[in-house]
Short mmCIF file of N, CA and C in Angstrom, two decimals:
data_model
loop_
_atom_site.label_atom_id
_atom_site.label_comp_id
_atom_site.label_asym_id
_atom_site.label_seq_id
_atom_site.Cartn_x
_atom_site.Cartn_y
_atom_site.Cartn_z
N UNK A 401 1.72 2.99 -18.94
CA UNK A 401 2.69 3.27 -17.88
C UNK A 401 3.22 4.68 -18.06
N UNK A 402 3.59 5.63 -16.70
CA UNK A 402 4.12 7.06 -16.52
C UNK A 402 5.30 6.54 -17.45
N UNK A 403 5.79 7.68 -18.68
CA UNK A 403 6.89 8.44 -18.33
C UNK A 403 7.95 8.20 -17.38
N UNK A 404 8.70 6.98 -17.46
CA UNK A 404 9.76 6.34 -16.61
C UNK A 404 10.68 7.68 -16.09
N UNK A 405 11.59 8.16 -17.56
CA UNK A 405 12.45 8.91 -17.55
C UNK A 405 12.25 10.35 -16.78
N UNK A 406 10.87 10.89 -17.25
CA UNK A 406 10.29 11.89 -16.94
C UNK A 406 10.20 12.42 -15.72
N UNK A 407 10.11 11.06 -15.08
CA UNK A 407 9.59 11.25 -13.34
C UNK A 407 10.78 10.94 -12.86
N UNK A 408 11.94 10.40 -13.14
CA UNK A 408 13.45 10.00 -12.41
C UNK A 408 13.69 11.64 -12.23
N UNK A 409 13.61 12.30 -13.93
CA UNK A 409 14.30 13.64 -13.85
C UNK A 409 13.35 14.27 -12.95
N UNK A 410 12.13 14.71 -12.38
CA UNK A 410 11.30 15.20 -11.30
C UNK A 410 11.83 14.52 -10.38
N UNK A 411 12.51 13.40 -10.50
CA UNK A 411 12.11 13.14 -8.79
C UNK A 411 13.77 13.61 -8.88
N UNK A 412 14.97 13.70 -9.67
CA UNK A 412 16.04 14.47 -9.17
C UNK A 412 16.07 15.64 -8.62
N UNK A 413 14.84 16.83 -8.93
CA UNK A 413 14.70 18.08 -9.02
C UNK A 413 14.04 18.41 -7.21
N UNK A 414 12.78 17.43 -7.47
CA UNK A 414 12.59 17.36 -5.95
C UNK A 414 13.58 16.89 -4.82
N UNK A 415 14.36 15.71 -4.70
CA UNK A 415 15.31 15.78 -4.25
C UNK A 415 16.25 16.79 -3.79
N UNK A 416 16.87 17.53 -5.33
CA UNK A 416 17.17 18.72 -4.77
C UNK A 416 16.34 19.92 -4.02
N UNK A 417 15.20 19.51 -3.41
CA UNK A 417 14.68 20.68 -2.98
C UNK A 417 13.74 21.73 -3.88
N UNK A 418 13.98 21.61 -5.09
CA UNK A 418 13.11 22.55 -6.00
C UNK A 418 11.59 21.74 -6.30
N UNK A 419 10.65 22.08 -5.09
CA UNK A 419 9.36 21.61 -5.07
C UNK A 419 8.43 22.09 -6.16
N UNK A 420 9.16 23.02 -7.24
CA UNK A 420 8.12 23.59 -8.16
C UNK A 420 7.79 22.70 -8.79
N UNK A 421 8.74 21.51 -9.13
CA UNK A 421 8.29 20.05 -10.30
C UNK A 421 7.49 19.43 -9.76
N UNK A 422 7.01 19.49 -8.41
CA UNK A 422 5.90 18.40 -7.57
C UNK A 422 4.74 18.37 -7.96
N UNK A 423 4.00 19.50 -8.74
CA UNK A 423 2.49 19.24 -9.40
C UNK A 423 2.86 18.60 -10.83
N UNK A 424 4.20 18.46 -11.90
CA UNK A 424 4.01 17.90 -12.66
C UNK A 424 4.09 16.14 -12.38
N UNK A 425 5.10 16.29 -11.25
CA UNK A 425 5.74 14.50 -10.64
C UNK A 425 4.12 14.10 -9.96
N UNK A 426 3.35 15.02 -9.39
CA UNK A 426 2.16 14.21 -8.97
C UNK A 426 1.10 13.60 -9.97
N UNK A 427 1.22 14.80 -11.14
CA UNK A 427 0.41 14.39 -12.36
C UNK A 427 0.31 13.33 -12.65
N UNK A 428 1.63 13.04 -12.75
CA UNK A 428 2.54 11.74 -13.53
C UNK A 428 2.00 10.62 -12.45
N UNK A 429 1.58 10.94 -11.34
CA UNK A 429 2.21 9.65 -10.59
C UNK A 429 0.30 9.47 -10.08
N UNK A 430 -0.34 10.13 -9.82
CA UNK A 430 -1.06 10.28 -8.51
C UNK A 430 -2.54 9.14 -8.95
N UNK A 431 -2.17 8.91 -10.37
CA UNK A 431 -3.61 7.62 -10.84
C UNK A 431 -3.39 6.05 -10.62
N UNK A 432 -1.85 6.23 -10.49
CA UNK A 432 -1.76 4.85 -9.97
C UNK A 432 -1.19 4.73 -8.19
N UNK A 433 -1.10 5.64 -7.95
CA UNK A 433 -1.15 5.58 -5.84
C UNK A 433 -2.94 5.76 -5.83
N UNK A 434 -3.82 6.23 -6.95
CA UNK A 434 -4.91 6.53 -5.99
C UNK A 434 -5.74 5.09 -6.32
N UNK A 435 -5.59 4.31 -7.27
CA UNK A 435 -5.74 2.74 -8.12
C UNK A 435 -4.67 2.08 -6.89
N UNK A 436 -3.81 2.00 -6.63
CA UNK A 436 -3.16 1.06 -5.14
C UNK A 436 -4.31 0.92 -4.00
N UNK A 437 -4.40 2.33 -3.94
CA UNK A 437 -5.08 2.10 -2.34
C UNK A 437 -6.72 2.07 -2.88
N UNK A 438 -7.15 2.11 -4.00
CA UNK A 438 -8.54 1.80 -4.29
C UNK A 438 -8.46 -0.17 -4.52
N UNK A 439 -7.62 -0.55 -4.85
CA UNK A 439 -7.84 -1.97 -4.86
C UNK A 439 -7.70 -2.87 -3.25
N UNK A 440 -7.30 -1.80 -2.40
CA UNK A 440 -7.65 -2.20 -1.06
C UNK A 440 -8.65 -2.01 -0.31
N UNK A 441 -8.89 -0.26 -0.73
CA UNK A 441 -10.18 0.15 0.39
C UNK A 441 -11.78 0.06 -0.58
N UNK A 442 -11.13 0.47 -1.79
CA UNK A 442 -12.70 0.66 -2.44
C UNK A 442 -13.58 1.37 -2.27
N UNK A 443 -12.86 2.06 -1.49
CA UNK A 443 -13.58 3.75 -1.11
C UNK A 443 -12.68 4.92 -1.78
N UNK A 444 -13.37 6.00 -3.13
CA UNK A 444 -12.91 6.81 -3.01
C UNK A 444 -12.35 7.47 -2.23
N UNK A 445 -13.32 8.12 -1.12
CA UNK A 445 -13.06 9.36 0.10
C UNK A 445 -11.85 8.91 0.77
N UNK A 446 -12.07 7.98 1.02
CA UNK A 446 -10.99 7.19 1.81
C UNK A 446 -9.01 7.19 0.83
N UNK A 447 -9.34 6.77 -0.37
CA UNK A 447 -8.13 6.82 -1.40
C UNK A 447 -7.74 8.17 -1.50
N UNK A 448 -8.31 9.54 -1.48
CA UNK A 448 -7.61 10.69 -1.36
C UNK A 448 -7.28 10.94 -0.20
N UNK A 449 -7.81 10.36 0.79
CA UNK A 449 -7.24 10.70 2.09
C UNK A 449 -5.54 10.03 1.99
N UNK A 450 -5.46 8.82 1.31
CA UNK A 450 -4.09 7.89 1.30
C UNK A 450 -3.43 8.54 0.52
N UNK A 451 -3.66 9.45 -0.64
CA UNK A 451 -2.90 9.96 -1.78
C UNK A 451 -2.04 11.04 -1.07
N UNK A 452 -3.09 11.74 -0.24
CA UNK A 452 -2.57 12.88 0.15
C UNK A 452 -1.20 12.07 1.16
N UNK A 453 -1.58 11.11 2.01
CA UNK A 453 -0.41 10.56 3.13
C UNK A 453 0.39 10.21 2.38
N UNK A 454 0.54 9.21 1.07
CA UNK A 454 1.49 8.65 0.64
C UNK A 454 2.50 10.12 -0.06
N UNK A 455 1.50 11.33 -0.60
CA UNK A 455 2.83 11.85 -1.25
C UNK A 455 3.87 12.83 -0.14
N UNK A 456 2.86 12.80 1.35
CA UNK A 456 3.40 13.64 2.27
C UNK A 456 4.81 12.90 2.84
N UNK A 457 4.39 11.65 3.48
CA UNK A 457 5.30 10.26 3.25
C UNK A 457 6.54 10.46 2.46
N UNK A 458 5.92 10.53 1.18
CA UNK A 458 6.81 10.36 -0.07
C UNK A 458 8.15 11.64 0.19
N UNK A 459 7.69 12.93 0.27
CA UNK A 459 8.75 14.04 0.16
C UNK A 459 9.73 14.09 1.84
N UNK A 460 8.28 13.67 2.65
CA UNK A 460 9.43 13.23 3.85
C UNK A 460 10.63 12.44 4.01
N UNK A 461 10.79 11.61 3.41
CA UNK A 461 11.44 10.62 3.20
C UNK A 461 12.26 10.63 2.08
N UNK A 462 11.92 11.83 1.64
CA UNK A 462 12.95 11.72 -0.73
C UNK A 462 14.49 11.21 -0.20
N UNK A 463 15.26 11.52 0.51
CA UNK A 463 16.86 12.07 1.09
C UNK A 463 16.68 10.22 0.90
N UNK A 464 15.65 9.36 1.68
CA UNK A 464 16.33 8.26 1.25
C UNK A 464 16.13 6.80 0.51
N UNK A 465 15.51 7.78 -0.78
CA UNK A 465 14.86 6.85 -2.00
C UNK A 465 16.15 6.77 -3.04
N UNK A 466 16.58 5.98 -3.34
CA UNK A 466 17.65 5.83 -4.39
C UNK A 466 16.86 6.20 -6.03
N UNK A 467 17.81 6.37 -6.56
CA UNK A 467 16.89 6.35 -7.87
C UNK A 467 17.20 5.34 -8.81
N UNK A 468 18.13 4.49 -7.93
CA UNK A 468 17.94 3.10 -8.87
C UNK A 468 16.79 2.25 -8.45
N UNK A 469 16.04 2.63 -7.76
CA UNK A 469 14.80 1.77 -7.26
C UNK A 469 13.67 2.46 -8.63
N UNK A 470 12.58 1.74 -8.46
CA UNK A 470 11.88 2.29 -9.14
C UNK A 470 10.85 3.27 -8.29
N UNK A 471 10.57 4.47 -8.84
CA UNK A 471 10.08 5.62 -8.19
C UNK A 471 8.23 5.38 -8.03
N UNK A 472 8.05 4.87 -9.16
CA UNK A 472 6.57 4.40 -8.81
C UNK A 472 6.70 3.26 -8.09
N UNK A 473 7.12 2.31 -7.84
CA UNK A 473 7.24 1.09 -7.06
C UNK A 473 6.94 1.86 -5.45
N UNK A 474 8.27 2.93 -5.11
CA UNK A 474 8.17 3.30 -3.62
C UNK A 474 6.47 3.97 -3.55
N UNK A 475 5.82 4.62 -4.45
CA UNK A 475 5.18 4.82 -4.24
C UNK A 475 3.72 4.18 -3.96
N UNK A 476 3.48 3.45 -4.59
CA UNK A 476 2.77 2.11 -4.50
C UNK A 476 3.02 1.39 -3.39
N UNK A 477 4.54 1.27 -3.32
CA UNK A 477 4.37 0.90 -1.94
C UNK A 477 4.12 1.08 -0.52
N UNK A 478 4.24 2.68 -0.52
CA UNK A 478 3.45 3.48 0.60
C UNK A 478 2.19 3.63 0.73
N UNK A 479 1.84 3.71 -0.92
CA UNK A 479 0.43 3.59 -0.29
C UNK A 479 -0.62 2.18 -0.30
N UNK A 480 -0.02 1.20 -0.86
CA UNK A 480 -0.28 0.11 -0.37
C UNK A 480 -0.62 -0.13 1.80
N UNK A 481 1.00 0.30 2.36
CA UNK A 481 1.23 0.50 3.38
C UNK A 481 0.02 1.07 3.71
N UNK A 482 -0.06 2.10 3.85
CA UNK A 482 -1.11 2.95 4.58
C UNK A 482 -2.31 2.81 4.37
N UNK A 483 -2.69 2.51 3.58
CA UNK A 483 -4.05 1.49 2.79
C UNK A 483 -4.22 0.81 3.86
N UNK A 484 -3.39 -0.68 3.73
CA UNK A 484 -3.48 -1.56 4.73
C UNK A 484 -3.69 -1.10 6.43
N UNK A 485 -3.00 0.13 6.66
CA UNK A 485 -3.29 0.39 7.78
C UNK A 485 -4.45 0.66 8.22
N UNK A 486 -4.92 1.35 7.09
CA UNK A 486 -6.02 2.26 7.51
C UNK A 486 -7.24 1.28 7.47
N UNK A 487 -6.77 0.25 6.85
CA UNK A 487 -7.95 -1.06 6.83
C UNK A 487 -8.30 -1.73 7.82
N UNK A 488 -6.84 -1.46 8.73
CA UNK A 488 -6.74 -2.62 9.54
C UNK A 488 -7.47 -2.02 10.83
N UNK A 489 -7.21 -0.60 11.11
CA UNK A 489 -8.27 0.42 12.29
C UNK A 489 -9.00 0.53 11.61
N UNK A 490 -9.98 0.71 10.76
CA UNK A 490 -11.38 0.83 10.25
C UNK A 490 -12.17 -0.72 10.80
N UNK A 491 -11.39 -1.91 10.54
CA UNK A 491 -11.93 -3.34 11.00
C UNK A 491 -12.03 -3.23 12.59
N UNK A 492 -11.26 -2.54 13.40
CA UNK A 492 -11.55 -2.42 14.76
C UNK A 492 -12.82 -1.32 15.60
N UNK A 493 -12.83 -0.72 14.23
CA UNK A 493 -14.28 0.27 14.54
C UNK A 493 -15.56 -0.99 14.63
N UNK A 494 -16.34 -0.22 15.84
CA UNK A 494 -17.33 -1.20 15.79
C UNK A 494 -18.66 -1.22 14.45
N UNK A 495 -18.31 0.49 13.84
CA UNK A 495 -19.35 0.09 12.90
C UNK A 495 -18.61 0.82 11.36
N UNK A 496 -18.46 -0.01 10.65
CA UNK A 496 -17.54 0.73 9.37
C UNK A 496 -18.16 0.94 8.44
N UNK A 497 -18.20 2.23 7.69
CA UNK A 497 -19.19 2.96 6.82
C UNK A 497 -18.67 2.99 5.41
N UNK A 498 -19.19 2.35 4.37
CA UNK A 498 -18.55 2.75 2.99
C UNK A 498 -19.21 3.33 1.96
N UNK A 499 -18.91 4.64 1.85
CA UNK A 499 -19.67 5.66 1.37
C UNK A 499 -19.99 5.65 -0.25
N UNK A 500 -20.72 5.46 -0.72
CA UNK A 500 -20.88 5.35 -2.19
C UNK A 500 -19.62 6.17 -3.21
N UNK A 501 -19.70 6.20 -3.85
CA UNK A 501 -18.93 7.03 -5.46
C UNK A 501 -19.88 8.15 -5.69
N UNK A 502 -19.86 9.60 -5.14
CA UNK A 502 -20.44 10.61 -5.72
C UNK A 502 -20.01 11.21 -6.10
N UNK A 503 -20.14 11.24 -7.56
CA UNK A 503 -19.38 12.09 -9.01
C UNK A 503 -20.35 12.91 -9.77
N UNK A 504 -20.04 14.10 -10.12
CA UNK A 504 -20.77 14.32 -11.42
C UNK A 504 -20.25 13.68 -12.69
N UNK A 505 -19.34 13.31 -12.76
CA UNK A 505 -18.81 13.10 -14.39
C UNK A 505 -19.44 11.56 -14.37
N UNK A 506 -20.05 11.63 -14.99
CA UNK A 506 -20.89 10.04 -15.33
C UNK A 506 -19.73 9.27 -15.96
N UNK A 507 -19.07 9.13 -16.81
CA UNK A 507 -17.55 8.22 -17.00
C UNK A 507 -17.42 8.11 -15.87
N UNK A 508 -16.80 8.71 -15.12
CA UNK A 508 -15.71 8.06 -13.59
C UNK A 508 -16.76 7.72 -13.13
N UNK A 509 -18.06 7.81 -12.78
CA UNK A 509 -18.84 7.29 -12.13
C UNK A 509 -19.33 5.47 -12.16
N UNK A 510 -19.25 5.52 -13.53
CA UNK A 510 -19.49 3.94 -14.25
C UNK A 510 -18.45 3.14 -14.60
N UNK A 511 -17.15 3.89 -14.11
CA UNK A 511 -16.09 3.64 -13.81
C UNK A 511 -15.61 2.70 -12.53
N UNK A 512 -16.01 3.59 -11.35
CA UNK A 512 -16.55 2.97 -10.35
C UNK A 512 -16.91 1.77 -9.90
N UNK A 513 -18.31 1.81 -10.49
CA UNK A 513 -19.30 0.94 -9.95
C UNK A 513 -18.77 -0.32 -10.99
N UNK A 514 -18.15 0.06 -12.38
CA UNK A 514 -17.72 -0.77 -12.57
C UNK A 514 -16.36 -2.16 -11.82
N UNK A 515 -15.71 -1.40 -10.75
CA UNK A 515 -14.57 -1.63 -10.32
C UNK A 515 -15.55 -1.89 -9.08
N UNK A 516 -16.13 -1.35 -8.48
CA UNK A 516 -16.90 -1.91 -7.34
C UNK A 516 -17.38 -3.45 -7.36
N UNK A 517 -18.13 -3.91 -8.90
CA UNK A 517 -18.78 -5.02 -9.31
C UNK A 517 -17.77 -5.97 -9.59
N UNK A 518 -16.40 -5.49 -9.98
CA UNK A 518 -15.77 -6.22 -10.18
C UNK A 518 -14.45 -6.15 -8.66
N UNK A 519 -14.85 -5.60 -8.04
CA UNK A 519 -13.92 -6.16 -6.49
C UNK A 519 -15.16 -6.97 -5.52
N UNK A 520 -16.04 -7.38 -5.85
CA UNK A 520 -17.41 -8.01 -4.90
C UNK A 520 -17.34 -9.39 -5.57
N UNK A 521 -16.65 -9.47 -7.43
CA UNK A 521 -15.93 -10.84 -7.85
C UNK A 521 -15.12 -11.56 -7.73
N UNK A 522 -14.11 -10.63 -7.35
CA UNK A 522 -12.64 -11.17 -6.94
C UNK A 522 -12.00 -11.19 -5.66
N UNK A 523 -10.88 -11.73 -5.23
CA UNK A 523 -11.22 -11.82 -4.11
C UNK A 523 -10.15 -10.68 -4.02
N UNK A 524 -9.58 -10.31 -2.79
CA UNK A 524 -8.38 -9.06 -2.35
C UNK A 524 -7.67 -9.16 -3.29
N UNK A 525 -6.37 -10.02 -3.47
CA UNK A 525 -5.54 -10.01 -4.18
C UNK A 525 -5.80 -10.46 -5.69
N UNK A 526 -6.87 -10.88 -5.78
CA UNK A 526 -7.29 -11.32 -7.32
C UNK A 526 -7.25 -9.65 -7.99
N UNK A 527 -7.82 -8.53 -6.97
CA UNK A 527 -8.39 -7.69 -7.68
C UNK A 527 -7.40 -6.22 -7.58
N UNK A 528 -6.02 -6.80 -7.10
CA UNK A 528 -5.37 -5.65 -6.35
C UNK A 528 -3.91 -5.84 -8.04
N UNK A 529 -4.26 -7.07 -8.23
CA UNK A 529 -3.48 -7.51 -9.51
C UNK A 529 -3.99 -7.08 -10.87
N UNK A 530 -5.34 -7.29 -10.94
CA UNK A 530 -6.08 -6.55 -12.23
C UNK A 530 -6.17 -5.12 -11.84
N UNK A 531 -6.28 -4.31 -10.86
CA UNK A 531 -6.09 -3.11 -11.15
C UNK A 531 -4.40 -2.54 -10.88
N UNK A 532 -3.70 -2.83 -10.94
CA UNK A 532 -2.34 -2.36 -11.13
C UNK A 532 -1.97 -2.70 -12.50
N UNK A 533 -2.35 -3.98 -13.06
CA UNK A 533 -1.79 -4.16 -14.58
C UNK A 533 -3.18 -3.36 -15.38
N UNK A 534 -4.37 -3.49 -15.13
CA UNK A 534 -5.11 -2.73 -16.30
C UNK A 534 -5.01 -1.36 -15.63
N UNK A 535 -5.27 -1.01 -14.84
CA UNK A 535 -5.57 0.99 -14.69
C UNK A 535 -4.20 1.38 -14.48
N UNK A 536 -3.21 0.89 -13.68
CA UNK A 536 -2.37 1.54 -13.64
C UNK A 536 -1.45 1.08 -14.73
N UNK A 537 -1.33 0.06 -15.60
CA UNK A 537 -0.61 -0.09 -16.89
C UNK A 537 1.25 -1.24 -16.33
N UNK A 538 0.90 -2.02 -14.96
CA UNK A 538 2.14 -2.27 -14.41
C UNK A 538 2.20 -3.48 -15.67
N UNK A 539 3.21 -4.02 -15.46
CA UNK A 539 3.46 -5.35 -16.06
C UNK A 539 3.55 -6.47 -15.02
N UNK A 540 3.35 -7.51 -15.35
CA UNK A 540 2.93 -8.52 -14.58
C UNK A 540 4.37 -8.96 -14.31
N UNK A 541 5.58 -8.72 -14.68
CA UNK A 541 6.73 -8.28 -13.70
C UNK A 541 7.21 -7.43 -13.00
N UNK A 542 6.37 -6.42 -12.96
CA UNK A 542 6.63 -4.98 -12.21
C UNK A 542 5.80 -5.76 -11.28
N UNK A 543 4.40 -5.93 -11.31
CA UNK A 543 3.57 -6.57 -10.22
C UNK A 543 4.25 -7.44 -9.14
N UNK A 544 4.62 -8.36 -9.97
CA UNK A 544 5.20 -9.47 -9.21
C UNK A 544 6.24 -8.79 -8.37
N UNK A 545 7.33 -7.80 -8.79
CA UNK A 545 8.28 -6.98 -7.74
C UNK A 545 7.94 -6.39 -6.73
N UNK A 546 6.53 -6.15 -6.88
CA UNK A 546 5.93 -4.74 -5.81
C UNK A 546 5.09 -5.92 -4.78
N UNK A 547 4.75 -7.20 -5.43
CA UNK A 547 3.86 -8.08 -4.34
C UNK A 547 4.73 -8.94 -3.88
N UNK A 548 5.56 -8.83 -4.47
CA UNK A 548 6.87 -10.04 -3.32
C UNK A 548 6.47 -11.72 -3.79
N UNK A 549 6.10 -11.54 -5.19
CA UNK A 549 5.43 -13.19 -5.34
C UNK A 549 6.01 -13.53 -6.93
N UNK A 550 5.85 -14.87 -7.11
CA UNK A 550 6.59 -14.98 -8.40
C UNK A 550 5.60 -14.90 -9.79
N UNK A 551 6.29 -14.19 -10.64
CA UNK A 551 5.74 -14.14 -12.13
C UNK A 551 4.85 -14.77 -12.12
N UNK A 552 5.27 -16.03 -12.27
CA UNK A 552 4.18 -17.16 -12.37
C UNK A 552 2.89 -17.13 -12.03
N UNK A 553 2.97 -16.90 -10.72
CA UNK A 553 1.65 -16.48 -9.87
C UNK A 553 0.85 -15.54 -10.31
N UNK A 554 1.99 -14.43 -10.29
CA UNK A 554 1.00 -13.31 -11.05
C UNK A 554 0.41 -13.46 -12.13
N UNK A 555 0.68 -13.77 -13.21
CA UNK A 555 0.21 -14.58 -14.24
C UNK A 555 -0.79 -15.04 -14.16
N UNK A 556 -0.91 -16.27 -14.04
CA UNK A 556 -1.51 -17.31 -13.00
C UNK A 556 -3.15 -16.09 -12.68
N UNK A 557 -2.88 -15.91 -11.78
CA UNK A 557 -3.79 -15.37 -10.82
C UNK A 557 -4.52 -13.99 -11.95
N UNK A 558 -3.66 -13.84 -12.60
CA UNK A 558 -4.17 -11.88 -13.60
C UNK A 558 -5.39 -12.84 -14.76
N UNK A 559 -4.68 -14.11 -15.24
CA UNK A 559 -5.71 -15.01 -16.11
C UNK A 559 -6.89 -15.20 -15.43
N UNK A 560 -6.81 -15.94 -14.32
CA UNK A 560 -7.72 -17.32 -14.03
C UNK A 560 -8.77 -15.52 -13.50
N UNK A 561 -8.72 -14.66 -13.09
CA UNK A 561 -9.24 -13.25 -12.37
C UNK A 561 -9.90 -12.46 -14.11
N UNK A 562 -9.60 -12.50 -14.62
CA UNK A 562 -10.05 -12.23 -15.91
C UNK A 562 -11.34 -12.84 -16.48
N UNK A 563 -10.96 -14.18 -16.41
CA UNK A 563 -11.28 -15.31 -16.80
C UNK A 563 -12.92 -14.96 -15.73
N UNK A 564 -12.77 -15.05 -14.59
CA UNK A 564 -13.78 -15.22 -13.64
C UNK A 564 -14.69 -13.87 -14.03
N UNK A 565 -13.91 -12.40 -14.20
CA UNK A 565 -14.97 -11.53 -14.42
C UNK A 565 -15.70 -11.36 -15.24
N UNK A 566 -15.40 -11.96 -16.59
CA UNK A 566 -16.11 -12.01 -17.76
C UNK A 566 -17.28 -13.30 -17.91
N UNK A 567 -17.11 -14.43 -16.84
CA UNK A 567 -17.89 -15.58 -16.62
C UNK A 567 -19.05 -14.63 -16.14
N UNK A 568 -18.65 -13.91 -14.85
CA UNK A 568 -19.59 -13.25 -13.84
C UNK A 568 -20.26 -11.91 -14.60
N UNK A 569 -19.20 -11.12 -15.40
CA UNK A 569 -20.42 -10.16 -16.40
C UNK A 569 -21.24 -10.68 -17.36
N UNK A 570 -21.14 -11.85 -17.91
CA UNK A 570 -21.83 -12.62 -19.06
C UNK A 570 -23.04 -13.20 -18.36
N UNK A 571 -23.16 -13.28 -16.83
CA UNK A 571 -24.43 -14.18 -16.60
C UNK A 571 -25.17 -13.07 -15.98
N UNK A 572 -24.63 -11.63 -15.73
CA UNK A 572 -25.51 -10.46 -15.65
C UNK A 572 -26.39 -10.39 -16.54
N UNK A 573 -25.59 -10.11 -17.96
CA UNK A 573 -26.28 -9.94 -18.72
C UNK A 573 -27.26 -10.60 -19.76
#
C-alpha cells in the first residue's frame, strides 16, 4: 500500500494549488487507478485512457474531496466510475475490439497475460477483488469500503477466487 501520509501531505499541496507535487502524488497513486480500471476493462490502451480521465476528474474536483476520506479510495472510485462507463458504450458498439498487451518489457508482458488468464477464470467481481488486494496491496477492509459490501463477503469471495485460480493453473500445467 502508497504512503498513506505522504499522499494526504500532496494532496494538501495540490489543493492549495501548487501543482508541482502532482508528478510525485501521481507516482504514488497511478498503479492502483490503472489496476481499478484494468480489473474492469482488461485492456491496457483502454486503462490509460481512464488514468488520464480519472486524474483530470480528480484535480477538477480537489476543492471538494475532504481529507478525512481516504484519497486513494476517491480515486479508485473514479476510476472504477469511468471504467464502468466506458464499458457500458463499448457494449453498445456493434463490434468491440480488444487489443492485445504490446510491451517490450517481457515482465509486464507475462504480467499481463498472466492477469488476462486469470480474469477469463474469474468472474467480474471475483477478479476486481484479487486485483485490488494483490496488485494494488488494499486490505480486504479497505475493499469492502470501496465495494459497498461486507467484510465477510469480501473475504469470502478473495478465498473461494484464489482457491479457483490455483485449481485452474494446476490443470494447465
Amino acid at each position: 500500500m502508497q504512503d498513506e501520509e505522504r499522499i494526504k501531505e500532496l494532496f494538501r499541496h495540490l489543493k492549495n494549488n501548487e501543482l508541482n507535487y502532482f508528478d510525485e502524488f501521481y507516482n504514488l497513486t497511478k498503479q492502483s487507478v490503472f489496476y481499478m480500471a484494468y480489473s474492469i476493462l482488461k485492456n491496457s490502451d483502454l486503462c490509460e485512457d481512464i488514468l488520464q480521465e480519472t486524474y483530470l476528474k480528480f484535480l477538477k474536483h480537489i476543492n471538494r474531496i475532504h481529507l478525512e476520506k481516504s484519497i486513494i479510495g476517491y480515486l479508485l472510485k473514479i476510476s472504477k466510475n469511468l471504467s464502468l462507463n466506458l464499458l457500458k458504450k463499448r457494449s453498445r458498439e456493434t463490434v468491440m475490439e480488444f487489443d492485445n498487451v504490446c510491451d517490450n518489457d517481457t515482465k509486464e508482458q507475462d504480467n499481463f497475460e498472466l492477469l488476462e488468464k486469470i480474469s477469463q477464470i474469474l468472474k467480474p467481481q471475483e477478479f476486481q477483488i484479487v486485483v485490488l488486494h494483490v496488485i494494488n496491496g488494499l486490505t480486504h477492509k479497505e475493499i469492502a469500503k470501496i465495494t459497498k459490501r461486507p467484510l465477510g463477503s469480501i473475504t469470502w469471495a478473495y478465498n473461494n477466487a484464489m482457491a479457483k485460480v490455483r485449481r485452474e493453473l494446476q490443470n494447465e500445467d
